[in-house]
PDB file of C-alpha atoms in Angstrom:
ATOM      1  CA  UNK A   1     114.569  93.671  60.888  1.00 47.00           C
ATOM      2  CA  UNK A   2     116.518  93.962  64.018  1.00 49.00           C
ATOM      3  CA  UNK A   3     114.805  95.343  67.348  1.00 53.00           C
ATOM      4  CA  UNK A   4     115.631  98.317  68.870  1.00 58.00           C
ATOM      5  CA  UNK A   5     115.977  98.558  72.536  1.00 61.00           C
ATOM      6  CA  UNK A   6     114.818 101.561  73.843  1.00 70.00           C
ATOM      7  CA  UNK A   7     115.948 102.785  77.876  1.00 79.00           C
ATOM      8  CA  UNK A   8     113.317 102.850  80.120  1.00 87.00           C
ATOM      9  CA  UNK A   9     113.350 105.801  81.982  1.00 88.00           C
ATOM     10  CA  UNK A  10     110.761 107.109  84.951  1.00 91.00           C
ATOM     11  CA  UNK A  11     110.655 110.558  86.481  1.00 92.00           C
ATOM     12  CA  UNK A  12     112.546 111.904  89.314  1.00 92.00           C
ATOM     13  CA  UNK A  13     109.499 111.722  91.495  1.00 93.00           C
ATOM     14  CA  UNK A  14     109.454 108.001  90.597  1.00 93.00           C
ATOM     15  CA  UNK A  15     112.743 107.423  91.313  1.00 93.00           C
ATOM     16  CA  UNK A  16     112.700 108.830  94.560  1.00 93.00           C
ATOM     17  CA  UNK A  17     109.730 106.786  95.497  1.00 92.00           C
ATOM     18  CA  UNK A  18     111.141 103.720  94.618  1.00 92.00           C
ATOM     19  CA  UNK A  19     114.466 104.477  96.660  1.00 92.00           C
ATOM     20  CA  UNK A  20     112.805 105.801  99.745  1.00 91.00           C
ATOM     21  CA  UNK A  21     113.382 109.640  99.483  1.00 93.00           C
ATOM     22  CA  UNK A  22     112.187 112.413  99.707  1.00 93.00           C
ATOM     23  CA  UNK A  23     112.427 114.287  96.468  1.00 93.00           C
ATOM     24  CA  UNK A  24     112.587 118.165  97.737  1.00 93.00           C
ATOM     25  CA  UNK A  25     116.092 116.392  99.715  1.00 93.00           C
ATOM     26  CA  UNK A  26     117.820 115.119  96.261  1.00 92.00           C
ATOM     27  CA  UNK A  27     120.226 117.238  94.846  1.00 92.00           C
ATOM     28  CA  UNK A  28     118.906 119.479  91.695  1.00 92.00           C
ATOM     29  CA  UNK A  29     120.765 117.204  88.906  1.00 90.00           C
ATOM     30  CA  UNK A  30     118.453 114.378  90.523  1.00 91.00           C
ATOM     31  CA  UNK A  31     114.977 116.252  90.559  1.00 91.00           C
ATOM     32  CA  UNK A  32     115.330 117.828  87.073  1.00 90.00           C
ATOM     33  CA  UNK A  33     116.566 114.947  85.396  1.00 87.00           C
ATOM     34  CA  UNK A  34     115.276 111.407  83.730  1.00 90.00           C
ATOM     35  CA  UNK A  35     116.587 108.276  85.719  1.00 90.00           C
ATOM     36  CA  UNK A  36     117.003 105.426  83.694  1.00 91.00           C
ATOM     37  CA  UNK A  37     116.380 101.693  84.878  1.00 91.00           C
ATOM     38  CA  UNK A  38     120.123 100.915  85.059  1.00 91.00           C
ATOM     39  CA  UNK A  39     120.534 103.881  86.903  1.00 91.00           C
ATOM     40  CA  UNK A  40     118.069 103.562  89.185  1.00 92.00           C
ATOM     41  CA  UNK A  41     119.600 100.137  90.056  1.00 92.00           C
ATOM     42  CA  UNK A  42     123.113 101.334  90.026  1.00 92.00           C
ATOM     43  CA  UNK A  43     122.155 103.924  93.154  1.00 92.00           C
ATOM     44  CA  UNK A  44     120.110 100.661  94.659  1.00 92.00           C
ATOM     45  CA  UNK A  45     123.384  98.549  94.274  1.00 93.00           C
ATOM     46  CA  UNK A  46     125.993 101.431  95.635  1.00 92.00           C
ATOM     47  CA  UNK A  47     124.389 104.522  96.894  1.00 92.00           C
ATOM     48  CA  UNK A  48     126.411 107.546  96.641  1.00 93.00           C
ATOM     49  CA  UNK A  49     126.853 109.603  99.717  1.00 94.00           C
ATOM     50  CA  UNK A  50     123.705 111.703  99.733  1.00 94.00           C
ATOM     51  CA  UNK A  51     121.505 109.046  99.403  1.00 93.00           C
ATOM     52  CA  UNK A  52     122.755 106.906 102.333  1.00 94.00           C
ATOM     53  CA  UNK A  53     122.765 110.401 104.418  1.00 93.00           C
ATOM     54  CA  UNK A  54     119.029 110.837 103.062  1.00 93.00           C
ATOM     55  CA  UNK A  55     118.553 107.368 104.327  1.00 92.00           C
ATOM     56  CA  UNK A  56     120.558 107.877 107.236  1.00 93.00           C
ATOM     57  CA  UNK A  57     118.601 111.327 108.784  1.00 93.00           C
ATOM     58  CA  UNK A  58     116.374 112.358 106.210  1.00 90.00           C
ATOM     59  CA  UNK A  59     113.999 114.581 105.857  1.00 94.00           C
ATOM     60  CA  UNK A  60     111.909 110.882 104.900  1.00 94.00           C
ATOM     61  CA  UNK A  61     108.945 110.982 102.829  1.00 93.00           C
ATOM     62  CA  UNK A  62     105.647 110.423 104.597  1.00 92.00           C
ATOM     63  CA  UNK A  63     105.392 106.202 104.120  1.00 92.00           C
ATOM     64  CA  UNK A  64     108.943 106.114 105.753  1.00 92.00           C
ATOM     65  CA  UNK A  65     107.544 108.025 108.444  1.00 94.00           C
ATOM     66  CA  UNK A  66     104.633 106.042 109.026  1.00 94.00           C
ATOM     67  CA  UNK A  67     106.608 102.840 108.857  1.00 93.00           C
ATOM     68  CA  UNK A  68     109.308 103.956 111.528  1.00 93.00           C
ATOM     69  CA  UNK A  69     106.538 104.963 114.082  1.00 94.00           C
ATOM     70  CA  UNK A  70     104.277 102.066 113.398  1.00 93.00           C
ATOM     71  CA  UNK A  71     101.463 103.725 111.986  1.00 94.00           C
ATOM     72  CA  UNK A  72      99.684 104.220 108.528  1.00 93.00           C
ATOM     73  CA  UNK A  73      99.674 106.942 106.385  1.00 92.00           C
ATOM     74  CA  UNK A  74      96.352 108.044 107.157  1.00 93.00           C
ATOM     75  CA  UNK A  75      97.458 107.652 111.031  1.00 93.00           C
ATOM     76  CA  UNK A  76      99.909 110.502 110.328  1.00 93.00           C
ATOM     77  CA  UNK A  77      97.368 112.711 108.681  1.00 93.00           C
ATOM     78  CA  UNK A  78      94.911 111.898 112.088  1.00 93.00           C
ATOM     79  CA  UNK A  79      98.016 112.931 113.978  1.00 92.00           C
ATOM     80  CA  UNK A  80      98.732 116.459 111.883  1.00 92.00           C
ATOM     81  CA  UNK A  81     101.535 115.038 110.372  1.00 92.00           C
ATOM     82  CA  UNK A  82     101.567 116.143 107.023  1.00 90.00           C
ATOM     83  CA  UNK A  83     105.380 116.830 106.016  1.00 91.00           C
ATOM     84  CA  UNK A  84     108.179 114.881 105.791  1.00 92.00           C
ATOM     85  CA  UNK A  85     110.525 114.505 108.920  1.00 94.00           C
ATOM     86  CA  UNK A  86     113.780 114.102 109.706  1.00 95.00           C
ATOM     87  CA  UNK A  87     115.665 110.043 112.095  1.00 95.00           C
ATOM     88  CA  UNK A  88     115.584 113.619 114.796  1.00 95.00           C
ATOM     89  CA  UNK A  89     111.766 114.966 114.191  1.00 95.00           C
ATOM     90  CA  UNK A  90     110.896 110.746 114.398  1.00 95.00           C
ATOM     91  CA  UNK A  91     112.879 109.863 117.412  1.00 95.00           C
ATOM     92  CA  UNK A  92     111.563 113.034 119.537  1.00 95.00           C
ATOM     93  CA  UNK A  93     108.005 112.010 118.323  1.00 94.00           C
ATOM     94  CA  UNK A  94     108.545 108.276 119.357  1.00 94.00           C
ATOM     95  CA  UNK A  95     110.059 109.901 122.800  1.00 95.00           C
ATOM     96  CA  UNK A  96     107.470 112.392 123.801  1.00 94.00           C
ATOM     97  CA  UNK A  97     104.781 109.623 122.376  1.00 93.00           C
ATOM     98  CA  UNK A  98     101.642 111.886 122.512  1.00 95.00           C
ATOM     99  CA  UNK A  99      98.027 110.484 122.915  1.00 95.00           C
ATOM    100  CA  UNK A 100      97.683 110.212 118.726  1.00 95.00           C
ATOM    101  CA  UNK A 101     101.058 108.534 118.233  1.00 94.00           C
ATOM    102  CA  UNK A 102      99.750 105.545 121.394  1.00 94.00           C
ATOM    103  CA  UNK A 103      96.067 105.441 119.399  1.00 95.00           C
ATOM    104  CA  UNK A 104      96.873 104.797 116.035  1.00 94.00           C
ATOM    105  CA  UNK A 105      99.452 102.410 116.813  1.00 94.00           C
ATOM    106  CA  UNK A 106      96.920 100.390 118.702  1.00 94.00           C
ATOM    107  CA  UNK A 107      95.036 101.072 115.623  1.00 93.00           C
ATOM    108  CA  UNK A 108      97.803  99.439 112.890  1.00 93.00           C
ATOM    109  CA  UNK A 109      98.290  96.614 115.680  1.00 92.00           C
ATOM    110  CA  UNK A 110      94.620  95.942 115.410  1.00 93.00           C
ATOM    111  CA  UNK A 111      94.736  96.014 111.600  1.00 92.00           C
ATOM    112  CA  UNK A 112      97.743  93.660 111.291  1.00 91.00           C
ATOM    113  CA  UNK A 113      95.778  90.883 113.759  1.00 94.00           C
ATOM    114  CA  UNK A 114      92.618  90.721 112.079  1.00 94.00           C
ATOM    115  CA  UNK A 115      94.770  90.793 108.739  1.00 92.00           C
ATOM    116  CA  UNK A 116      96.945  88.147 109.633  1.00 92.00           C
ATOM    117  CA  UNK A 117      93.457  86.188 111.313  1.00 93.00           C
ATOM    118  CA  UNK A 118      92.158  86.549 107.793  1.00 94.00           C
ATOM    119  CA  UNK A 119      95.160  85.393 106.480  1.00 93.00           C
ATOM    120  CA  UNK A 120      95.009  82.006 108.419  1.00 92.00           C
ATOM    121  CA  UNK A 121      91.280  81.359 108.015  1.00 91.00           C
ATOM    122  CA  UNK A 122      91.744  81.207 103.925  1.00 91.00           C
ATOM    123  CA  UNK A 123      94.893  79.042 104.427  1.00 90.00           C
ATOM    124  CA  UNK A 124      92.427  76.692 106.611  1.00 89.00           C
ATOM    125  CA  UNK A 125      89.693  76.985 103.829  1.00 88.00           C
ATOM    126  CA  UNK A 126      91.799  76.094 101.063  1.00 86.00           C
ATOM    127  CA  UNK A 127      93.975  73.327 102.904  1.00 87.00           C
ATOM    128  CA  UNK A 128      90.075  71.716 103.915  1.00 84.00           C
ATOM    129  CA  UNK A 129      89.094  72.009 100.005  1.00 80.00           C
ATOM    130  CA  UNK A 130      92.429  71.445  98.342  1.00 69.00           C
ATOM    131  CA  UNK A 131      92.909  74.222  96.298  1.00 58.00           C
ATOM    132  CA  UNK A 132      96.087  76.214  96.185  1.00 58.00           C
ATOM    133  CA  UNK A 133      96.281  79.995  97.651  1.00 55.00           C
TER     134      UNK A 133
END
């Protein structure tokens, strides 16, 4: 008996997400298609041109927007940011830096202390008792 391998494949919608795009952006032979594993790592490896100029300007998907202005996903929603944005629509935002924008970045700053203070106290409790993390 000899195995056959079968091509994993994953929907546009998970291909997108795993490149960083928004999926409304990619061209139509993109959304309506299958993307294989080897293709998904081919556009990884050597992006064609739309990809890098999604990258490049956009429109971004919303955890792309919420990592370029520092904030969490649920930071945007606070803020009434509910669609994707374009580098422009980001950079203006980060510019005019309204009162939501300056709160919830305090907010994620807050929430990457005490994470990173919870981080260190296990690393103390396990050096003191030996164990591995």
């Amino acid at each position: 008996m000899s195995s056959q391998q079968t091509t994993q494949t994953m929907k546009p919608a998970t291909a997108a997400k795993k490149l960083g795009v928004y999926l409304e952006a990619t061209p139509a032979e993109f959304q309506e298609g299958v993307v294989s594993r080897a293709e998904l790592n081919a556009l990884q490896a050597d992006p064609p041109e739309w990809l890098r100029e999604l990258r490049r300007s956009g429109p971004h998907p919303r955890p792309v927007v919420a990592a370029k202005l520092g904030v969490s996903i649920a930071g945007l929603a606070r803020g009434g940011v509910t669609e994707a944005l374009t580098t422009e629509q980001i950079e203006a935002l980060k510019a005019d830096n309204p009162e939501w924008l300056q709160k919830e970045r305090a907010t994620q700053a807050e929430v990457r202390k005490e994470a990173a203070r919870i981080k260190e106290k296990n690393a103390e409790r396990a050096a003191r008792s030996g164990d591995p993390l």
